[in-house]
mmCIF file of C-alpha atoms in Angstrom:
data_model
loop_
_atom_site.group_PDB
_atom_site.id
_atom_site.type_symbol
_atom_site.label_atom_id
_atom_site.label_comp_id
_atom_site.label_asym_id
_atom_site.label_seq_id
_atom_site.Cartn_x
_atom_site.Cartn_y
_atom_site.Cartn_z
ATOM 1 C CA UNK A 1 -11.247 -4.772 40.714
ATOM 2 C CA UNK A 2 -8.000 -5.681 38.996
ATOM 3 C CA UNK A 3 -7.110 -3.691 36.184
ATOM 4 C CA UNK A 4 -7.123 -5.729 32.842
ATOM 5 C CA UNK A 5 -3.384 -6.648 31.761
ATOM 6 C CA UNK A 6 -2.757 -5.583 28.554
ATOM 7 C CA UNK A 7 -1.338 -8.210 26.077
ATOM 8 C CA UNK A 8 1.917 -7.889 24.784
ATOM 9 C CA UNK A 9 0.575 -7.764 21.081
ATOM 10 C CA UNK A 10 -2.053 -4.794 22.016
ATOM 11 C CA UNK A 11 1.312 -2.766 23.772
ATOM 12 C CA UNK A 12 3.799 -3.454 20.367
ATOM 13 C CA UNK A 13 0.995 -1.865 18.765
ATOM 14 C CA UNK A 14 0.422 0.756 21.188
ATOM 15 C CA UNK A 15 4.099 2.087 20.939
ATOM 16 C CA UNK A 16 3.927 1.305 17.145
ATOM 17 C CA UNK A 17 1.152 4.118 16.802
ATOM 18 C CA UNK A 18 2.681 6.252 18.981
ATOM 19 C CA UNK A 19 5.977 6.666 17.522
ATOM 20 C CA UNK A 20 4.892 7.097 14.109
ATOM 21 C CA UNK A 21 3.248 9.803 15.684
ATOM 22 C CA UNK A 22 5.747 11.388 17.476
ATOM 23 C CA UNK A 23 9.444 10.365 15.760
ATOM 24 C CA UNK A 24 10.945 10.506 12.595
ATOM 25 C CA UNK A 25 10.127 6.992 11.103
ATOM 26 C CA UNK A 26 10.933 7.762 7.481
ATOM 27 C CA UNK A 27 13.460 6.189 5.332
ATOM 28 C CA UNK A 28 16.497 8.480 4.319
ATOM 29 C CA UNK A 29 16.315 6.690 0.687
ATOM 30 C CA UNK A 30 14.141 8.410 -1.984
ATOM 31 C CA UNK A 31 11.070 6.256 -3.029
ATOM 32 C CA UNK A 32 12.240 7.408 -6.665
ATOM 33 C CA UNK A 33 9.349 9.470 -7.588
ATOM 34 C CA UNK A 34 11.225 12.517 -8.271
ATOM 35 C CA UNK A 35 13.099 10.390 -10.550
ATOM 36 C CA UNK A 36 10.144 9.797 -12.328
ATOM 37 C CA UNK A 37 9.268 12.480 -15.106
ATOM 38 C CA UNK A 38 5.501 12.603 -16.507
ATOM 39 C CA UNK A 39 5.573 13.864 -20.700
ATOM 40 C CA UNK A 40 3.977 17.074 -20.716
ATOM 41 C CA UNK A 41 0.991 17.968 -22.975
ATOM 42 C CA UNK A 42 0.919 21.697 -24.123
ATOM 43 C CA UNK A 43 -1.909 21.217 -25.909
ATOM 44 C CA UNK A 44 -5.139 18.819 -24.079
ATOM 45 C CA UNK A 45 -8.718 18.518 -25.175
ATOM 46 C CA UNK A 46 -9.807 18.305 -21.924
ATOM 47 C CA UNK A 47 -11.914 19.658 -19.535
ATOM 48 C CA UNK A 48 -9.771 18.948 -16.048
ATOM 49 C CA UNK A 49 -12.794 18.847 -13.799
ATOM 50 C CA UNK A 50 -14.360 16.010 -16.157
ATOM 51 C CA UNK A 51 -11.603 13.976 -15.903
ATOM 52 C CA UNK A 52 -12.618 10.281 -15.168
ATOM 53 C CA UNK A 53 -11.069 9.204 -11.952
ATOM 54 C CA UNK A 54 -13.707 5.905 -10.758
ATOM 55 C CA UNK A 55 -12.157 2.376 -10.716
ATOM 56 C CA UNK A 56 -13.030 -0.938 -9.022
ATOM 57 C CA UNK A 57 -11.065 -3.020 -6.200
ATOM 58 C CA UNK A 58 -12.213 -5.637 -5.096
ATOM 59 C CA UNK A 59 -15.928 -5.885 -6.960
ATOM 60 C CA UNK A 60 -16.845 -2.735 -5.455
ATOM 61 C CA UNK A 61 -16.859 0.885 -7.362
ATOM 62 C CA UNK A 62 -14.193 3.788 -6.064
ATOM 63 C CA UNK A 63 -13.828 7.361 -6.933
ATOM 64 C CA UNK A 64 -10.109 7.080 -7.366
ATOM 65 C CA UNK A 65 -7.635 4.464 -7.678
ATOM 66 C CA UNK A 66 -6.676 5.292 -4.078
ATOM 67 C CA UNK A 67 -6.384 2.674 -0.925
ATOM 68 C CA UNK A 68 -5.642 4.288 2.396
ATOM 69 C CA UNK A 69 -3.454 1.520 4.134
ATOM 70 C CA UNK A 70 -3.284 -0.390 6.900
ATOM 71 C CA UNK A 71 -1.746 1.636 9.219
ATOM 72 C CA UNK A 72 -3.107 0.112 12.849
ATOM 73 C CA UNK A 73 -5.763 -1.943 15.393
ATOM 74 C CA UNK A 74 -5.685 -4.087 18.241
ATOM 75 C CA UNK A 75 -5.072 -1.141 20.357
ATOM 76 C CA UNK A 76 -7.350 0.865 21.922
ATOM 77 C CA UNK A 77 -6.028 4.378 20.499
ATOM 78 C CA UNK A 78 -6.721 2.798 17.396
ATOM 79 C CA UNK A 79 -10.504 2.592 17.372
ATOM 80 C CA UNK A 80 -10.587 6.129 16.913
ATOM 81 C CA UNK A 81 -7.777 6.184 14.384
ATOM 82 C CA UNK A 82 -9.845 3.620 11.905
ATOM 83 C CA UNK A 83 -13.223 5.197 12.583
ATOM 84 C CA UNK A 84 -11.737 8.135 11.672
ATOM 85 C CA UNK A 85 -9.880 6.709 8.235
ATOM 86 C CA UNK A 86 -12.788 4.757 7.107
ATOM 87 C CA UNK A 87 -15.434 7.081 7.607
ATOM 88 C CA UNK A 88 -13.401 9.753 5.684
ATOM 89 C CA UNK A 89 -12.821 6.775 2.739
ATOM 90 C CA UNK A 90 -16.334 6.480 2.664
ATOM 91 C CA UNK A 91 -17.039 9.877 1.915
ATOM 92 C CA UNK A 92 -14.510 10.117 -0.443
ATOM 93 C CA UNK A 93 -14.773 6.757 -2.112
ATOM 94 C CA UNK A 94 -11.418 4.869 -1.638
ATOM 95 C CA UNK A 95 -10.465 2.147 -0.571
ATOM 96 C CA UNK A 96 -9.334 0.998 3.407
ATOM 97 C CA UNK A 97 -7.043 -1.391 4.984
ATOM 98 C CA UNK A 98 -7.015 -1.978 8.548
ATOM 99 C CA UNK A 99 -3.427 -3.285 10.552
ATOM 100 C CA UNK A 100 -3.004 -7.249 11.719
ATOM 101 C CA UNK A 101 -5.537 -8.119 13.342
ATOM 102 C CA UNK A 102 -3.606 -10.698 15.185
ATOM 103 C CA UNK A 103 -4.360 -8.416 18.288
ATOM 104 C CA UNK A 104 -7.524 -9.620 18.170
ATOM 105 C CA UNK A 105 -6.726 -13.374 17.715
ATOM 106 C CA UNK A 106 -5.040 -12.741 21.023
ATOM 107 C CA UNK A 107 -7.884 -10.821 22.600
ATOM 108 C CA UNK A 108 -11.100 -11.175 21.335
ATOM 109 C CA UNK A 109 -11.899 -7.768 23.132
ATOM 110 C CA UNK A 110 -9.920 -5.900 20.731
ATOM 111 C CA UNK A 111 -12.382 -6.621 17.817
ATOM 112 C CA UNK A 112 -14.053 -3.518 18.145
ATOM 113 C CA UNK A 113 -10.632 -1.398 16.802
ATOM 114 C CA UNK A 114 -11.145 -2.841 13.707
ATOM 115 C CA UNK A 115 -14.692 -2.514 13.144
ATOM 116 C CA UNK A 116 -15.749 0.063 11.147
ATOM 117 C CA UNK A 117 -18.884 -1.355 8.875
ATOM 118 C CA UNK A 118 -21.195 1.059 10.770
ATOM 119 C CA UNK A 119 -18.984 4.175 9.019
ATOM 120 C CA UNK A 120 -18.110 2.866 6.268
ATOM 121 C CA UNK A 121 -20.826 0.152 4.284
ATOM 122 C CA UNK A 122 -20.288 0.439 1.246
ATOM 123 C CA UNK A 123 -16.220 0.701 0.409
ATOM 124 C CA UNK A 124 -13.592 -2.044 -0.326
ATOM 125 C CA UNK A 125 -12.246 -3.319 3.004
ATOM 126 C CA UNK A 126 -8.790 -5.378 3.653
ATOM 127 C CA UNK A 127 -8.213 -7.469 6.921
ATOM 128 C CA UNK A 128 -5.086 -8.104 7.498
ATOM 129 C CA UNK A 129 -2.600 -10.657 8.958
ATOM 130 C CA UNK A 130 1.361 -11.566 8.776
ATOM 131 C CA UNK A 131 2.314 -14.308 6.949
ATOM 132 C CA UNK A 132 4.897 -15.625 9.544
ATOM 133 C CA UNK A 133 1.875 -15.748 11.742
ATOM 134 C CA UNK A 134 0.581 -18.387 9.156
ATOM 135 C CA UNK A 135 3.177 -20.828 9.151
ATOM 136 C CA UNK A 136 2.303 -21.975 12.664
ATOM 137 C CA UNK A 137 0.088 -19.557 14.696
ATOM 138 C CA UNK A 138 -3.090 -19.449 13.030
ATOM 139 C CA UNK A 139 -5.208 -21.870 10.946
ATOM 140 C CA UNK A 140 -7.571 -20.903 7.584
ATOM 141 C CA UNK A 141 -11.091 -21.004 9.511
ATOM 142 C CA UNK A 142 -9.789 -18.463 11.842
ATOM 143 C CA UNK A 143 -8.543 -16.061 9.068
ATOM 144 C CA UNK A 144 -12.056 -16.721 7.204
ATOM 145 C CA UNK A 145 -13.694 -15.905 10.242
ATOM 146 C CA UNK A 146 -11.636 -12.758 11.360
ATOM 147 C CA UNK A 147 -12.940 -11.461 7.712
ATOM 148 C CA UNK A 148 -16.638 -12.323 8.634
ATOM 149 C CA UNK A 149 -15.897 -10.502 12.041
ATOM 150 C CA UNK A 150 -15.038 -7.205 10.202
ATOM 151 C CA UNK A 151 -17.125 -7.119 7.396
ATOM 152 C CA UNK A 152 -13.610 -7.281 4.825
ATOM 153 C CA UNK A 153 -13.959 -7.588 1.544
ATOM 154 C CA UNK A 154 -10.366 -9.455 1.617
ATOM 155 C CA UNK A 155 -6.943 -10.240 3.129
ATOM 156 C CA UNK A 156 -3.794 -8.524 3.046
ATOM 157 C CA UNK A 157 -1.078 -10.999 4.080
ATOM 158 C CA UNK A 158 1.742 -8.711 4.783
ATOM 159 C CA UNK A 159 5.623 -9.334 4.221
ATOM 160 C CA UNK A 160 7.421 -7.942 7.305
ATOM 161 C CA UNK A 161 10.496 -10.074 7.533
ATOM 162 C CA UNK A 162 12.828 -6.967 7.901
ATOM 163 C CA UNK A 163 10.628 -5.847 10.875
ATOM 164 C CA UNK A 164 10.756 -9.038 12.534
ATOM 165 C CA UNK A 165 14.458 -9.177 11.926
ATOM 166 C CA UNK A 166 14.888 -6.131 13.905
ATOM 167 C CA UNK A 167 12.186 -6.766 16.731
ATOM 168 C CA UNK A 168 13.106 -8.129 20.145
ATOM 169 C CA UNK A 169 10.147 -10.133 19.954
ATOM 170 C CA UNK A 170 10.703 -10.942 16.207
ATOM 171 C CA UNK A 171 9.951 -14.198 14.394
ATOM 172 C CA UNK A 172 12.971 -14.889 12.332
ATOM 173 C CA UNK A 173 11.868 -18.828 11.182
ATOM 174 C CA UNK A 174 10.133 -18.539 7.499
ATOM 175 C CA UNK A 175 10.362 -22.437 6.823
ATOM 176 C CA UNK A 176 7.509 -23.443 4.865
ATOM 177 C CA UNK A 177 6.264 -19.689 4.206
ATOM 178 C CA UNK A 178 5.764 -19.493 0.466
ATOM 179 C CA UNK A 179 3.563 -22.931 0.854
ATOM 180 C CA UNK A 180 1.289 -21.388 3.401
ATOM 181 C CA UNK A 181 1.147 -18.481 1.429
ATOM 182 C CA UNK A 182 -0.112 -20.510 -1.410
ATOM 183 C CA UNK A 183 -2.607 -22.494 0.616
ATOM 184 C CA UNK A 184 -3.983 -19.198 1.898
ATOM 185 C CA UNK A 185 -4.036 -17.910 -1.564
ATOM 186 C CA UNK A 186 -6.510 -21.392 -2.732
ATOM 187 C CA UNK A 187 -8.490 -21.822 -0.055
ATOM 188 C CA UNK A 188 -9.430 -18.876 1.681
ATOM 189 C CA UNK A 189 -12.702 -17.993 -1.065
ATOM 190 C CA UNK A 190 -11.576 -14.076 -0.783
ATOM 191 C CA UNK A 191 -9.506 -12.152 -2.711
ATOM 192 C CA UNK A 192 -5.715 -12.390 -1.332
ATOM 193 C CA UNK A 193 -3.336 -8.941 -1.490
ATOM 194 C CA UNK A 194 0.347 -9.916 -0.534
ATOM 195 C CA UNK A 195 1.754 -6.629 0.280
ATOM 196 C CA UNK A 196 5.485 -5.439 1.669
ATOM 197 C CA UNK A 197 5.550 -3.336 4.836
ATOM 198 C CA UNK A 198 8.754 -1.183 3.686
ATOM 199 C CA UNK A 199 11.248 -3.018 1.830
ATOM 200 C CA UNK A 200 10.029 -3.376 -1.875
ATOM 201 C CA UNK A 201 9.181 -6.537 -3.633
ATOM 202 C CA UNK A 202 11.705 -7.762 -6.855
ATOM 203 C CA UNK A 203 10.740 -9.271 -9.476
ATOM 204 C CA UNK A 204 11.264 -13.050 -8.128
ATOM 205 C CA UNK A 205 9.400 -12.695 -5.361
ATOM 206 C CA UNK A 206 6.701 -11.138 -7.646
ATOM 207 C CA UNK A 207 6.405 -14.246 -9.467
ATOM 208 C CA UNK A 208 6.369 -16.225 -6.209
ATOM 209 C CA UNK A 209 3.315 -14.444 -5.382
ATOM 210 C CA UNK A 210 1.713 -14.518 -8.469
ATOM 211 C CA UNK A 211 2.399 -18.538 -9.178
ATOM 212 C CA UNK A 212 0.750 -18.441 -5.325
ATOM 213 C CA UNK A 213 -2.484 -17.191 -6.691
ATOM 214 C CA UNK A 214 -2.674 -14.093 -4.963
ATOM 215 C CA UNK A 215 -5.176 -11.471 -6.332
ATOM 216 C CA UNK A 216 -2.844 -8.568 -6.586
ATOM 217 C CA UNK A 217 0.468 -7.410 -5.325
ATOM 218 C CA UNK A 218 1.530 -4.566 -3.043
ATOM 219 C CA UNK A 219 4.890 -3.560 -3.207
ATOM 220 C CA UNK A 220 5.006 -1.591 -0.027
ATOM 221 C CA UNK A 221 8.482 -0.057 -1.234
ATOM 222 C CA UNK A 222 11.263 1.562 0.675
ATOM 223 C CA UNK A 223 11.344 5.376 0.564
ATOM 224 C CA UNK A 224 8.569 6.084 3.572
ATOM 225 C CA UNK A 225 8.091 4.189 6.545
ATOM 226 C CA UNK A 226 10.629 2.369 7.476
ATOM 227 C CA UNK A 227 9.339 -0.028 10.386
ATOM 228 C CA UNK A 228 12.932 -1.043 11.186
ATOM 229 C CA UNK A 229 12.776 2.530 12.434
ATOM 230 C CA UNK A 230 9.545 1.972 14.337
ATOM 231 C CA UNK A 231 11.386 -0.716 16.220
ATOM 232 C CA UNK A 232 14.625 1.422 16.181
ATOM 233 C CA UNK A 233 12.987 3.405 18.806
ATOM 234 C CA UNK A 234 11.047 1.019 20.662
ATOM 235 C CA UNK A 235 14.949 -1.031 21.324
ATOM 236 C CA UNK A 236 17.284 1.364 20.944
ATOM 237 C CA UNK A 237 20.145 -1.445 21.726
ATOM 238 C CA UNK A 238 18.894 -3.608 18.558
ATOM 239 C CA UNK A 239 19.511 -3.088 14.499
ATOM 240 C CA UNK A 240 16.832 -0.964 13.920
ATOM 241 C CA UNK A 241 18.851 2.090 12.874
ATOM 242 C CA UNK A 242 21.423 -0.366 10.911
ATOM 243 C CA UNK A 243 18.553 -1.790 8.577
ATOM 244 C CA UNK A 244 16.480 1.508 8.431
ATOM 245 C CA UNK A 245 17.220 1.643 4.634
ATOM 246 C CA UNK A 246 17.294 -1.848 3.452
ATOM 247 C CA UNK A 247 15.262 -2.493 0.599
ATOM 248 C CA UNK A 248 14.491 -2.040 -2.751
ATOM 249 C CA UNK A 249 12.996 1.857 -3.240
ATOM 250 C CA UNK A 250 8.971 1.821 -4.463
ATOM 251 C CA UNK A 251 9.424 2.878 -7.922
ATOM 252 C CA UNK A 252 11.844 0.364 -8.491
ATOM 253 C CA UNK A 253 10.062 -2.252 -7.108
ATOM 254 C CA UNK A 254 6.634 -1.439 -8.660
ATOM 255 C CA UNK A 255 9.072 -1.449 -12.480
ATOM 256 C CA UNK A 256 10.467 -4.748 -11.454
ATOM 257 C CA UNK A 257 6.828 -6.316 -10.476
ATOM 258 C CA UNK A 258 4.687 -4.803 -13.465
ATOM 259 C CA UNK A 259 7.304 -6.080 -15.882
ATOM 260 C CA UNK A 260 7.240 -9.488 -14.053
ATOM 261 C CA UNK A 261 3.491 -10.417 -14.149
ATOM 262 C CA UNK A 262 0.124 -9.552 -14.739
ATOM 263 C CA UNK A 263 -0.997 -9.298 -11.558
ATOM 264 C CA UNK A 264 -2.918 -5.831 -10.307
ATOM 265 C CA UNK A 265 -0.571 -4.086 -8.185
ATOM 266 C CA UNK A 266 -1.000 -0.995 -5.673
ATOM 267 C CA UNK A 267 2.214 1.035 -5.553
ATOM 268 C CA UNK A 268 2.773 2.521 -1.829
ATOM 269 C CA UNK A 269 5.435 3.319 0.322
ATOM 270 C CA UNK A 270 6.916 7.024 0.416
ATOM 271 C CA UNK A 271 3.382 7.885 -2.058
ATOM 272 C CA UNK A 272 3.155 11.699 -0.505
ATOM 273 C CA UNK A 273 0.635 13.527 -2.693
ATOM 274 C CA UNK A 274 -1.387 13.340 -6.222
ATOM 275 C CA UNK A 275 1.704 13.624 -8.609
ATOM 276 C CA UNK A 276 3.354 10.647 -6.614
ATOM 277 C CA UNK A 277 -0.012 8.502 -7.016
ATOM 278 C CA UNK A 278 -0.526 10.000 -10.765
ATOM 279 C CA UNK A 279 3.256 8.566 -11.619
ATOM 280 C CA UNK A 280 2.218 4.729 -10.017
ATOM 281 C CA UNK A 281 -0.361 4.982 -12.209
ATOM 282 C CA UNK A 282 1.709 6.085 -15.137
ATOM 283 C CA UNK A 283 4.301 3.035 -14.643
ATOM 284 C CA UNK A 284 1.696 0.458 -14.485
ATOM 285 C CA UNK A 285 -0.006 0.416 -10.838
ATOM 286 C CA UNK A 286 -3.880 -0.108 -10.797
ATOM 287 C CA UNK A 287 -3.992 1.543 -7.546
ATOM 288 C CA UNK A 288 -1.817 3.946 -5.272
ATOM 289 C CA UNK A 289 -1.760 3.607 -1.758
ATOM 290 C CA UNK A 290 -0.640 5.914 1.461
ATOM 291 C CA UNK A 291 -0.475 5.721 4.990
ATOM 292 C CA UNK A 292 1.868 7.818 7.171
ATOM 293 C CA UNK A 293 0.052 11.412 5.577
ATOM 294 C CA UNK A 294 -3.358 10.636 6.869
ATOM 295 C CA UNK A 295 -2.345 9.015 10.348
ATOM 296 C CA UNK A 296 -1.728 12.390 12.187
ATOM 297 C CA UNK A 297 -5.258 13.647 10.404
ATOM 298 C CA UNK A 298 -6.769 10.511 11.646
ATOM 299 C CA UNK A 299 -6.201 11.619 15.457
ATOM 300 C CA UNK A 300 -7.819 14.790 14.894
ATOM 301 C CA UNK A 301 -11.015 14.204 13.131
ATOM 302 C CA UNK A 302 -12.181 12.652 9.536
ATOM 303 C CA UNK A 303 -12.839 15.515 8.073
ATOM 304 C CA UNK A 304 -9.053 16.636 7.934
ATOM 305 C CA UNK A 305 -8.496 12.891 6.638
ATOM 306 C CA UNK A 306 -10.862 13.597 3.756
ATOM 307 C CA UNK A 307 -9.256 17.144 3.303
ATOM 308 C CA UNK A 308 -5.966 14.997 2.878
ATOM 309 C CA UNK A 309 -7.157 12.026 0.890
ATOM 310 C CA UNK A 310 -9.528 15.197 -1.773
ATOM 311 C CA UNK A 311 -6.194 16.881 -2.235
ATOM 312 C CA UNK A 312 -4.722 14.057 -2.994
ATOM 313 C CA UNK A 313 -7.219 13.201 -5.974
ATOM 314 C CA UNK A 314 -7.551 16.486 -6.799
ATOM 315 C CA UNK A 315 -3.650 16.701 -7.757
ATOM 316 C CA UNK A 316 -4.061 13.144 -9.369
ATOM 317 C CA UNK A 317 -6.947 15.048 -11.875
ATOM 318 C CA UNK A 318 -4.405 18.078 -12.547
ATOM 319 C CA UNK A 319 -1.560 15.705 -13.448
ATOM 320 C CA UNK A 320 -3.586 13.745 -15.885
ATOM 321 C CA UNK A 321 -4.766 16.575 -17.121
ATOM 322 C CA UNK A 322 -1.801 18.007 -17.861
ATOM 323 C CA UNK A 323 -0.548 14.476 -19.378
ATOM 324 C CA UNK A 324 -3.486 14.562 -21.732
ATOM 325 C CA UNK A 325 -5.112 11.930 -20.179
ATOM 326 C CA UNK A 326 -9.021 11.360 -19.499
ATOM 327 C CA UNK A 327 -9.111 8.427 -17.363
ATOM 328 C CA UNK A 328 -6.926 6.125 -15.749
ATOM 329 C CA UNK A 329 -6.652 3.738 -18.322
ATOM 330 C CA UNK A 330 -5.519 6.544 -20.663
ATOM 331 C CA UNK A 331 -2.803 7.491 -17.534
ATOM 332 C CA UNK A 332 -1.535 4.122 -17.948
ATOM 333 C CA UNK A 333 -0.883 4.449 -21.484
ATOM 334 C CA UNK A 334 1.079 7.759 -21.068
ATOM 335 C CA UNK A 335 5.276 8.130 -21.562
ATOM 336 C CA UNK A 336 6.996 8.898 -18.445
ATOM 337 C CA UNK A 337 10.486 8.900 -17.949
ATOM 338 C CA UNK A 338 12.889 7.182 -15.630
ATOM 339 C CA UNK A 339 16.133 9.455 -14.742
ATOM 340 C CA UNK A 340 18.819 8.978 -12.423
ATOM 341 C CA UNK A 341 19.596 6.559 -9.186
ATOM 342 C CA UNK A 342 16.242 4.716 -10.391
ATOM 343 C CA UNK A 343 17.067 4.393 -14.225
ATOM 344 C CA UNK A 344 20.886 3.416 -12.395
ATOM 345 C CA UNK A 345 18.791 0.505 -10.492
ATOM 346 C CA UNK A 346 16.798 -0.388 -13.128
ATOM 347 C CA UNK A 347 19.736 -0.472 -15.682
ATOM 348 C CA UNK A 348 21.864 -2.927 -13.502
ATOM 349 C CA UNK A 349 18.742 -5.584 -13.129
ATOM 350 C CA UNK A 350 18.241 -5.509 -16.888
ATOM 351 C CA UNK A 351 14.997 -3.838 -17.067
ATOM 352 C CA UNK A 352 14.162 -1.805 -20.528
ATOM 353 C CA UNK A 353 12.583 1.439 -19.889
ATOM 354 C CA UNK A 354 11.671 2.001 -23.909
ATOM 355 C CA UNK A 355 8.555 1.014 -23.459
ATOM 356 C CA UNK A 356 7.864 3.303 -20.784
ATOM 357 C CA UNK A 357 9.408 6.684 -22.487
ATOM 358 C CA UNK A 358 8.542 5.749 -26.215
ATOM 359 C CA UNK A 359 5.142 3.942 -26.113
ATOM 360 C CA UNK A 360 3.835 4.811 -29.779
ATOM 361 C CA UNK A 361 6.639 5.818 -32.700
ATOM 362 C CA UNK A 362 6.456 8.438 -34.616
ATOM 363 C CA UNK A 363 4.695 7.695 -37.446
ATOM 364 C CA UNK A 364 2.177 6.098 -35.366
ATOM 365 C CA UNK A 365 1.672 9.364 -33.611
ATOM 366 C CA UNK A 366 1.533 11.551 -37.114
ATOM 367 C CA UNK A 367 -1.184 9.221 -38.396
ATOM 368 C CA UNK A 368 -2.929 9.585 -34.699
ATOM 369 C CA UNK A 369 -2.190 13.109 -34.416
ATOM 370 C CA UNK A 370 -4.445 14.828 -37.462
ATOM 371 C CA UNK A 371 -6.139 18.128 -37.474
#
C-alpha cells in the first residue's frame, strides 16, 4: 500500500514545531518587562499562601489568570504535544489554546491533534483559525463546526500578516479582512479572541477589533517568538531574518490597547515566568498568556508542563504578595512603573503613564492608610 502523502499544511506545521524546538526563534527586542517596575510593599497584611488567584475566561472558573497558547496541531507530533498541554491545564486550572486548525479543514484525519476533551473536560478551550484564511478559504458553518468538532469554548482568529509576509507560501492579499473579521465576530454565537502571533497590536487596530465585536484582545507582542524567524529557517533565501524584529514590543502594545478600549485583553508574547505575568496584570491585562516555555515540557510529559505552568503561579502569588495585593483585582489596582526604551515608546505615541505610577494621591492614601 501507498504511503499517505502528507499535505502541505500538515508539513509547514511539522517544520514549524520542530524548529521552535530545535533553533533560536526568539526576538532580539525586549518584550519590555524589565522595564516594568512593580511598587514594593514593606509592610503587607497578608498571608502569601491565601492569596486569591481564581478568575473566569470564557464562563468557566480558572485557578489563575493564566492561558497556555496556541502553540500547534494538524501534525501528527502534535497530538502528543496538546495532550500533553491540556491535560497539565486541567490539573492546574488554566486556560488552553490549540494552533489553526486549518490542517484539519484540509485533512479531516488530522482532527484527532486537536482533540483533547477526553484530558481536559472541564477548562476554557480556544480553536483557532487565521483570519486571511477567512477572507476567501473558509465559510462561518465550517468554523462553527470545527468548534463543535473540538469541544472549544471559542475562537481565536489570529493576526499573522508578518508571517505570511515572510512565508514562501504566504498570503499577502488582506482586501476585505477587517469586514470578515467583523462578520465572524456577529455571527459565529461564540466568544471571538483576535490575537497577534508576534508583532504587537497599537492602539488603532485595537479599536478596529473592538468596534468588530470581538470578545477580548490578544496582543501577542514582539519580544518572544518571532515567527518571521520560524520561517527564517524553514527559507533561508527569504526575509525572515530581515523582519525578525518588526513590531511593536508586548508591554507596549498591551499600554496602547488597555488605554484604547474596554475590551479584556491577555498580554503574551516574551511572558517568561510569574513576575512577567504578575506585571500584565498590573498594567491592565485580565489574563497572561505563554507558549514557547511549556513547548519543550510538552514533548516530555505533562507533569513537567504542570511543574512549569505551578511555578509560574506560584511566582505570580509571591509578587502580589509582595505588592500588597490579595487578588487580582487588587493587582490591577497596584502602581507600577514604566522606565526606559518602553516609557521612550510610550512617550512618543502620547500615552500618560500617571495613572499607572500615581493611582491614589496622597491625601487619599493618609486618610486610607490609618492605624
Amino acid at each position: 500500500m501507498a504511503a499517505v502523502k502528507k499535505s502541505d499544511v500538515e508539513l509547514r506545521k511539522e517544520s514549524h514545531i520542530k524548529v521552535c524546538l530545535l533553533e533560536d526563534v526568539e526576538s532580539d527586542v525586549s518584550s519590555g518587562f524589565d522595564d516594568v517596575c512593580l511598587v514594593h510593599h514593606a509592610i503587607v497584611d497578608l498571608d502569601r499562601d491565601e492569596i486569591d488567584l481564581s478568575c473566569e475566561f470564557l464562563g468557566k472558573k480558572m485557578s489563575a489568570p493564566l492561558i497556555v497558547e496556541a502553540i500547534t496541531g494538524g501534525a501528527k507530533i502534535a497530538e502528543k504535544i496538546n495532550k500533553n498541554l491540556a491535560r497539565a491545564c486541567e490539573e492546574v486550572g488554566v486556560g488552553f489554546g490549540v494552533g489553526s486548525v486549518r490542517a484539519a479543514l484540509v485533512d479531516d484525519a488530522l482532527w484527532d491533534t486537536y482533540k483533547v476533551r477526553d484530558v481536559a473536560p472541564t477548562i476554557p478551550i480556544l480553536s483557532n483559525i487565521g483570519l486571511v484564511q477567512l477572507i476567501d478559504e473558509y465559510d462561518i458553518r465550517q468554523i462553527k463546526d470545527s468548534c463543535k468538532e473540538i469541544g472549544a469554548d471559542g475562537v481565536a482568529i489570529h493576526l499573522n500578516a508578518v508571517q505570511e509576509t515572510v512565508q514562501p507560501e504566504g498570503n499577502v492579499n488582506w482586501k476585505g479582512s477587517f469586514e470578515r473579521l467583523k462578520y465572524f465576530c456577529q455571527n459565529l454565537g461564540v466568544p471571538v479572541v483576535v490575537k497577534e502571533t508576534g508583532a504587537g497590536i497599537c492602539r488603532e487596530t485595537a479599536i478596529m477589533i473592538s468596534r468588530a465585536g470581538a470578545s477580548m484582545i490578544d496582543v501577542g507582542g514582539l519580544g518572544g517568538t518571532s515567527f518571521s524567524m520560524v520561517e527564517h529557517y524553514r527559507d533561508k533565501k527569504g526575509q525572515g531574518l530581515l523582519f525578525k524584529n518588526w513590531g511593536i514590543p508586548t508591554v507596549c502594545s498591551l499600554v496602547e490597547c488597555r488605554q484604547a478600549v474596554n475590551t479584556g485583553i491577555i498580554a503574551s508574547g516574551g511572558v517568561r515566568d510569574g513576575v512577567d505575568a504578575a506585571k500584565a496584570i498590573a498594567l491592565g491585562a485580565d489574563y497572561a498568556g505563554v507558549a514557547l516555555p511549556v513547548l519543550k515540557a510538552a514533548t516530555r510529559s505533562h507533569k513537567e508542563v504542570v511543574s512549569v505552568l505551578s511555578r509560574i503561579i506560584d511566582e505570580m502569588r509571591s509578587c502580589m504578595f509582595l505588592c500588597g495585593a490579595g487578588s487580582v483585582s487588587e493587582m490591577k489596582k497596584k502602581d507600577v512603573v514604566i522606565l526606559g526604551k518602553t516609557r521612550e515608546w510610550l512617550l512618543a505615541r502620547g500615552i500618560r503613564m500617571d495613572n499607572l505610577s500615581n493611582r491614589e494621591s496622597v491625601d487619599a492614601l493618609r486618610e486610607k492608610v490609618k492605624f
